Amino acid sequence: MADGFLSRWSQRKRAGGDGLATPDVPAREVAAGQAAAAQTVPAIPAPVAPAPREALPVPTMEDVLALTPGSDFRAYVDAKVPHEVRNAAMKKLFADPHYNLMDGLDTYIGDYGGADPLPLSMLHK
């Protein structure tokens, strides 16, 4: 195991540098391999900036009254919307049964305040 992985690692460590050129593989072959790998990797496209949203009027309570479960509620979470209007819109959203049902996986969904009744078989013992 003297010529194993640790021996090669130790030689590279003592030689310094970037560790890409090894005694087995000349530096020009390593560079050629890296150039070939760079050609096969597809270029990453530049991120596309989102289109600026046009300034929408601030919603009012009359707008909240016209909301339906299929409405777009994004305008109501803007920082410019008054708290009363935002709260009324959220109440309207979460009053919809689609969002108002418990999923049953909540740990504290049951009432653990009442004592469990003892079964009759246990009382007879």
N, CA, C and O of each residue as an XYZ file, in Angstrom:
500
protein
N       0.821     -1.191      0.000
C       0.000      0.000      0.000
C       0.864      1.253      0.000
O       0.349      2.366      0.105
N       2.173      1.075     -0.118
C       3.080      2.216     -0.118
C       2.850      3.103     -1.339
O       3.085      4.310     -1.272
N       2.396      2.527     -2.452
C       2.146      3.318     -3.657
C       0.666      3.621     -3.820
O       0.207      3.890     -4.930
N      -0.064      3.581     -2.759
C      -1.504      3.793     -2.822
C      -1.879      5.269     -2.818
O      -1.076      6.149     -3.127
N      -3.101      5.491     -2.465
C      -3.681      6.834     -2.478
C      -2.920      7.794     -1.564
O      -2.609      8.914     -1.968
N      -2.620      7.370     -0.350
C      -1.969      8.261      0.608
C      -0.574      8.655      0.142
O      -0.134      9.779      0.384
N       0.120      7.744     -0.520
C       1.446      8.062     -1.043
C       1.353      9.126     -2.132
O       2.133     10.078     -2.139
N       0.411      8.968     -3.042
C       0.227      9.964     -4.108
C      -0.188     11.303     -3.508
O       0.286     12.353     -3.942
N      -1.061     11.270     -2.523
C      -1.505     12.499     -1.876
C      -0.329     13.204     -1.204
O      -0.201     14.426     -1.286
N       0.522     12.432     -0.545
C       1.674     12.996      0.131
C       2.633     13.628     -0.875
O       3.187     14.696     -0.614
N       2.832     12.979     -2.021
C       3.703     13.545     -3.060
C       3.132     14.859     -3.584
O       3.870     15.825     -3.775
N       1.848     14.896     -3.812
C       1.218     16.128     -4.292
C       1.333     17.237     -3.242
O       1.585     18.395     -3.573
N       1.148     16.871     -2.001
C       1.209     17.846     -0.922
C       2.606     18.445     -0.822
O       2.750     19.654     -0.641
N       3.643     17.605     -0.939
C       5.017     18.090     -0.868
C       5.377     18.919     -2.096
O       6.165     19.859     -1.998
N       4.802     18.576     -3.262
C       5.113     19.300     -4.492
C       4.468     20.686     -4.491
O       4.967     21.599     -5.149
N       3.372     20.849     -3.762
C       2.689     22.134     -3.720
C       1.899     22.353     -4.994
O       1.577     21.400     -5.704
N       1.585     23.611     -5.286
C       0.831     23.912     -6.494
C      -0.636     23.608     -6.301
O      -1.122     23.489     -5.177
N      -1.344     23.483     -7.435
C      -2.777     23.247     -7.368
C      -3.133     21.773     -7.291
O      -4.305     21.433     -7.125
N      -2.157     20.899     -7.407
C      -2.416     19.472     -7.265
C      -3.003     18.824     -8.492
O      -3.401     17.661     -8.433
N      -3.074     19.537     -9.614
C      -3.652     18.952    -10.816
C      -2.636     18.126    -11.593
O      -2.983     17.091    -12.161
N      -1.405     18.569    -11.623
C      -0.383     17.834    -12.367
C       0.206     16.773    -11.455
O       0.677     17.081    -10.361
N       0.180     15.527    -11.900
C       0.737     14.416    -11.143
C       1.898     13.832    -11.931
O       2.035     14.104    -13.123
N       2.730     13.037    -11.284
C       3.828     12.415    -12.019
C       3.327     11.525    -13.151
O       4.022     11.361    -14.153
N       2.132     10.947    -13.011
C       1.599     10.046    -14.031
C       1.039     10.810    -15.224
O       1.119     10.330    -16.354
N       0.462     12.012    -14.987
C      -0.216     12.767    -16.027
C       0.474     14.120    -16.187
O       0.490     14.910    -15.243
N       1.049     14.410    -17.369
C       1.697     15.705    -17.565
C       0.687     16.846    -17.478
O      -0.510     16.646    -17.688
N       1.175     18.030    -17.170
C       0.312     19.190    -16.974
C      -0.448     19.541    -18.237
O      -1.603     19.959    -18.155
N       0.165     19.383    -19.410
C      -0.532     19.751    -20.642
C      -1.727     18.836    -20.903
O      -2.724     19.280    -21.472
N      -1.644     17.551    -20.492
C      -2.783     16.642    -20.656
C      -3.913     17.020    -19.703
O      -5.089     16.921    -20.053
N      -3.551     17.452    -18.502
C      -4.563     17.887    -17.545
C      -5.267     19.122    -18.083
O      -6.493     19.216    -18.014
N      -4.495     20.082    -18.625
C      -5.082     21.302    -19.173
C      -5.965     20.983    -20.372
O      -7.025     21.588    -20.535
N      -5.543     20.039    -21.217
C      -6.355     19.665    -22.374
C      -7.653     19.007    -21.922
O      -8.706     19.240    -22.515
N      -7.584     18.191    -20.883
C      -8.791     17.549    -20.353
C      -9.746     18.566    -19.766
O     -10.961     18.440    -19.924
N      -9.215     19.572    -19.091
C     -10.064     20.615    -18.538
C     -10.708     21.442    -19.639
O     -11.873     21.821    -19.525
N      -9.967     21.726    -20.705
C     -10.519     22.497    -21.819
C     -11.629     21.712    -22.504
O     -12.650     22.287    -22.882
N     -11.438     20.390    -22.671
C     -12.478     19.574    -23.293
C     -13.715     19.519    -22.412
O     -14.838     19.537    -22.916
N     -13.518     19.453    -21.091
C     -14.657     19.414    -20.178
C     -15.401     20.743    -20.198
O     -16.627     20.770    -20.093
N     -14.664     21.848    -20.334
C     -15.301     23.158    -20.370
C     -16.135     23.326    -21.632
O     -17.139     24.038    -21.618
N     -15.733     22.681    -22.721
C     -16.486     22.784    -23.961
C     -17.776     21.983    -23.906
O     -18.749     22.344    -24.568
N     -17.808     20.903    -23.133
C     -19.001     20.069    -23.080
C     -20.042     20.583    -22.092
O     -21.212     20.209    -22.172
N     -19.621     21.440    -21.161
C     -20.561     21.974    -20.173
C     -21.360     23.098    -20.822
O     -20.766     24.033    -21.359
N     -22.698     23.034    -20.788
C     -23.488     24.102    -21.403
C     -23.346     25.397    -20.608
O     -23.161     25.380    -19.391
N     -23.437     26.496    -21.306
C     -23.332     27.804    -20.658
C     -24.584     28.065    -19.824
O     -25.694     27.716    -20.225
N     -24.392     28.674    -18.675
C     -25.509     29.002    -17.793
C     -26.097     30.324    -18.268
O     -25.375     31.316    -18.373
N     -27.401     30.355    -18.556
C     -27.984     31.616    -19.029
C     -28.016     32.653    -17.915
O     -28.132     32.322    -16.736
N     -27.914     33.897    -18.312
C     -27.965     34.992    -17.336
C     -29.369     35.071    -16.751
O     -30.345     34.840    -17.464
N     -29.487     35.393    -15.461
C     -30.819     35.491    -14.863
C     -31.618     36.620    -15.510
O     -31.089     37.686    -15.824
N     -32.872     36.356    -15.693
C     -33.763     37.335    -16.301
C     -34.437     38.123    -15.198
O     -35.041     37.549    -14.292
N     -34.333     39.425    -15.275
C     -34.963     40.283    -14.274
C     -36.473     40.261    -14.482
O     -36.934     40.320    -15.622
N     -37.254     40.178    -13.401
C     -38.701     40.176    -13.568
C     -39.183     41.517    -14.108
O     -38.611     42.570    -13.827
N     -40.223     41.444    -14.869
C     -40.791     42.671    -15.435
C     -41.357     43.525    -14.307
O     -42.015     42.996    -13.411
N     -41.121     44.815    -14.331
C     -41.650     45.655    -13.252
C     -43.173     45.685    -13.297
O     -43.783     45.837    -14.355
N     -43.768     45.534    -12.110
C     -45.231     45.570    -12.046
C     -45.687     47.018    -12.123
O     -45.081     47.921    -11.547
N     -46.749     47.197    -12.836
C     -47.293     48.548    -12.914
C     -47.936     48.898    -11.579
O     -48.441     48.023    -10.876
N     -47.917     50.144    -11.245
C     -48.461     50.605     -9.969
C     -49.976     50.417     -9.961
O     -50.695     51.022    -10.757
N     -50.440     49.581     -9.063
C     -51.871     49.336     -8.918
C     -52.426     50.257     -7.839
O     -51.706     50.620     -6.909
N     -53.688     50.638     -7.948
C     -54.271     51.464     -6.887
C     -54.370     50.657     -5.595
O     -54.541     49.438     -5.619
N     -54.261     51.347     -4.488
C     -54.336     50.691     -3.180
C     -55.765     50.189     -2.971
O     -56.714     50.960     -3.113
N     -55.933     48.887     -2.629
C     -57.282     48.350     -2.427
C     -57.980     49.011     -1.238
O     -57.343     49.472     -0.291
N     -59.292     49.039     -1.320
C     -60.105     49.622     -0.251
C     -61.046     48.548      0.289
O     -61.053     47.415     -0.192
N     -61.839     48.916      1.293
C     -62.799     47.969      1.874
C     -63.862     47.553      0.867
O     -64.376     46.438      0.946
N     -64.203     48.428     -0.078
C     -65.172     48.056     -1.116
C     -64.613     46.934     -1.992
O     -65.352     46.057     -2.440
N     -63.295     46.974     -2.232
C     -62.650     45.904     -2.996
C     -62.677     44.583     -2.224
O     -62.817     43.515     -2.819
N     -62.545     44.659     -0.911
C     -62.572     43.446     -0.081
C     -63.950     42.796     -0.158
O     -64.050     41.571     -0.213
N     -65.001     43.593     -0.163
C     -66.357     43.042     -0.229
C     -66.608     42.319     -1.548
O     -67.456     41.428     -1.606
N     -65.894     42.682     -2.600
C     -66.086     42.058     -3.911
C     -65.210     40.826     -4.111
O     -65.270     40.193     -5.165
N     -64.400     40.477     -3.119
C     -63.503     39.318     -3.269
C     -64.280     38.009     -3.276
O     -65.294     37.863     -2.593
N     -63.779     37.058     -4.068
C     -64.311     35.694     -4.095
C     -63.148     34.742     -3.824
O     -61.994     35.169     -3.862
N     -63.419     33.465     -3.551
C     -62.307     32.534     -3.313
C     -61.337     32.426     -4.486
O     -60.174     32.077     -4.284
N     -61.781     32.712     -5.693
C     -60.896     32.641     -6.850
C     -60.170     33.935     -7.155
O     -59.439     34.006     -8.143
N     -60.349     34.960     -6.339
C     -59.723     36.256     -6.582
C     -58.226     36.205     -6.310
O     -57.728     35.298     -5.643
N     -57.527     37.188     -6.837
C     -56.092     37.331     -6.603
C     -55.888     38.205     -5.371
O     -56.275     39.374     -5.367
N     -55.285     37.648     -4.332
C     -55.114     38.334     -3.057
C     -53.743     38.990     -2.934
O     -53.424     39.540     -1.880
N     -52.919     38.945     -3.992
C     -51.567     39.488     -3.903
C     -51.550     40.991     -3.635
O     -50.645     41.484     -2.962
N     -52.522     41.715     -4.144
C     -52.539     43.171     -3.953
C     -52.766     43.543     -2.493
O     -52.443     44.658     -2.085
N     -53.316     42.629     -1.704
C     -53.678     42.941     -0.316
C     -52.531     42.721      0.665
O     -52.674     43.047      1.843
N     -51.405     42.182      0.220
C     -50.273     41.975      1.122
C     -49.165     42.991      0.884
O     -48.071     42.851      1.431
N     -49.427     43.989      0.093
C     -48.463     45.055     -0.154
C     -48.340     45.921      1.099
O     -49.278     46.031      1.889
N     -47.180     46.524      1.264
C     -46.938     47.359      2.452
C     -47.775     48.633      2.445
O     -47.991     49.232      3.498
N     -48.243     49.051      1.286
C     -49.021     50.288      1.194
C     -50.480     50.110      1.607
O     -51.182     51.097      1.824
N     -50.946     48.866      1.717
C     -52.341     48.592      2.048
C     -52.548     48.812      3.550
O     -51.755     48.320      4.353
N     -53.592     49.535      3.941
C     -53.865     49.729      5.375
C     -54.124     48.390      6.082
O     -54.622     47.440      5.479
N     -53.779     48.340      7.350
C     -53.912     47.101      8.125
C     -55.350     46.593      8.160
O     -55.583     45.387      8.079
N     -56.312     47.499      8.281
C     -57.714     47.077      8.357
C     -58.146     46.378      7.073
O     -58.852     45.371      7.111
N     -57.715     46.922      5.937
C     -58.083     46.326      4.644
C     -57.393     44.979      4.480
O     -58.015     44.017      4.029
N     -56.102     44.897      4.845
C     -55.362     43.638      4.740
C     -55.980     42.565      5.625
O     -56.153     41.426      5.192
N     -56.315     42.922      6.866
C     -56.909     41.944      7.783
C     -58.268     41.467      7.290
O     -58.584     40.282      7.399
N     -59.065     42.365      6.753
C     -60.374     41.968      6.230
C     -60.220     41.034      5.032
O     -60.986     40.081      4.889
N     -59.240     41.298      4.175
C     -59.011     40.428      3.011
C     -58.533     39.047      3.456
O     -58.952     38.037      2.892
N     -57.662     38.996      4.463
C     -57.173     37.704      4.943
C     -58.284     36.909      5.633
O     -58.341     35.685      5.513
N     -59.165     37.603      6.354
C     -60.313     36.920      6.963
C     -61.207     36.324      5.887
O     -61.718     35.214      6.032
N     -61.388     37.072      4.810
C     -62.217     36.589      3.707
C     -61.554     35.382      3.032
O     -62.232     34.426      2.653
N     -60.240     35.434      2.887
C     -59.516     34.318      2.259
C     -59.609     33.067      3.108
O     -59.928     31.995      2.593
N     -59.337     33.182      4.399
C     -59.294     31.998      5.253
C     -60.672     31.550      5.725
O     -60.779     30.532      6.409
N     -61.722     32.280      5.381
C     -63.078     31.807      5.654
C     -63.491     30.761      4.627
O     -64.443     30.014      4.856
N     -62.798     30.698      3.513
C     -63.074     29.704      2.478
C     -62.775     28.311      3.043
O     -61.703     28.111      3.613
N     -63.688     27.342      2.904
C     -63.453     26.008      3.462
C     -62.198     25.323      2.932
O     -61.658     24.434      3.591
N     -61.727     25.720      1.757
C     -60.505     25.120      1.215
C     -59.310     25.390      2.128
O     -58.435     24.537      2.273
N     -59.270     26.563      2.737
C     -58.163     26.938      3.613
C     -58.518     26.822      5.086
O     -57.644     26.986      5.937
N     -59.768     26.545      5.408
C     -60.233     26.582      6.783
C     -60.335     25.199      7.416
O     -60.755     25.099      8.569
N     -59.977     24.148      6.724
C     -60.091     22.797      7.267
C     -58.805     22.369      7.946
O     -57.712     22.628      7.441
N     -58.933     21.717      9.083
C     -57.762     21.155      9.745
C     -57.351     19.906      8.983
O     -58.204     19.182      8.470
N     -56.070     19.652      8.906
C     -55.598     18.512      8.136
C     -55.597     17.214      8.940
O     -55.433     16.142      8.357
N     -55.771     17.276     10.231
C     -55.815     16.066     11.048
C     -54.445     15.604     11.502
O     -54.352     14.675     12.304
N     -53.385     16.216     11.018
C     -52.037     15.829     11.415
C     -51.494     16.715     12.531
O     -50.375     16.513     13.002
N     -52.281     17.689     12.947
C     -51.854     18.579     14.011
C     -51.811     17.803     15.324
O     -52.751     17.081     15.654
N     -50.743     17.951     16.055
C     -50.553     17.197     17.296
C     -51.577     17.581     18.351
O     -52.045     16.723     19.100
N     -51.925     18.834     18.418
C     -52.794     19.303     19.486
C     -54.222     19.526     19.017
O     -54.915     20.395     19.547
N     -54.671     18.762     18.040
C     -56.016     18.947     17.506
C     -57.079     18.381     18.459
O     -58.208     18.871     18.487
N     -56.728     17.374     19.220
C     -57.697     16.757     20.127
C     -57.831     17.514     21.434
O     -56.998     18.359     21.764
N     -58.892     17.204     22.182
C     -59.097     17.802     23.484
C     -58.517     16.856     24.524
O     -59.090     15.804     24.811
N     -57.390     17.234     25.079
C     -56.729     16.379     26.060
C     -57.013     16.841     27.485
O     -56.359     16.381     28.421
N     -57.974     17.739     27.666
C     -58.286     18.254     28.994
C     -59.179     17.320     29.794
O     -59.114     17.310     31.023
N     -60.011     16.535     29.121
C     -60.926     15.649     29.826
C     -60.273     14.314     30.146
O     -59.396     13.838     29.425
N     -60.730     13.719     31.260
C     -60.186     12.419     31.647
C     -60.831     11.327     30.805
O     -62.012     11.415     30.468
N     -60.072     10.316     30.471
C     -60.612      9.180     29.724
C     -61.460      8.332     30.672
O     -61.027      8.029     31.784
N     -62.653      7.951     30.247
C     -63.462      7.086     31.111
C     -62.842      5.695     31.190
O     -62.270      5.193     30.223
N     -62.970      5.088     32.364
C     -62.446      3.742     32.542
C     -63.401      2.734     31.935
O     -64.613      2.846     32.114
N     -62.877      1.752     31.221
C     -63.771      0.714     30.690
C     -64.385     -0.104     31.822
O     -63.787     -0.242     32.889
N     -65.596     -0.652     31.586
C     -66.279     -1.429     32.616
C     -65.486     -2.642     33.038
O     -65.508     -3.012     34.212
N     -64.784     -3.272     32.113
C     -64.009     -4.475     32.481
C     -62.928     -4.126     33.482
O     -62.601     -4.941     34.344
N     -62.383     -2.964     33.388
C     -61.339     -2.552     34.327
C     -61.955     -2.208     35.689
O     -61.341     -2.433     36.732
N     -63.161     -1.667     35.664
C     -63.820     -1.333     36.925
C     -64.195     -2.594     37.701
O     -64.181     -2.588     38.932
N     -64.529     -3.666     36.999
C     -64.942     -4.912     37.681
C     -63.744     -5.585     38.331
O     -63.917     -6.311     39.310
N     -62.545     -5.372     37.828
C     -61.373     -6.004     38.433
C     -61.085     -5.285     39.711
O     -60.136     -5.632     40.414
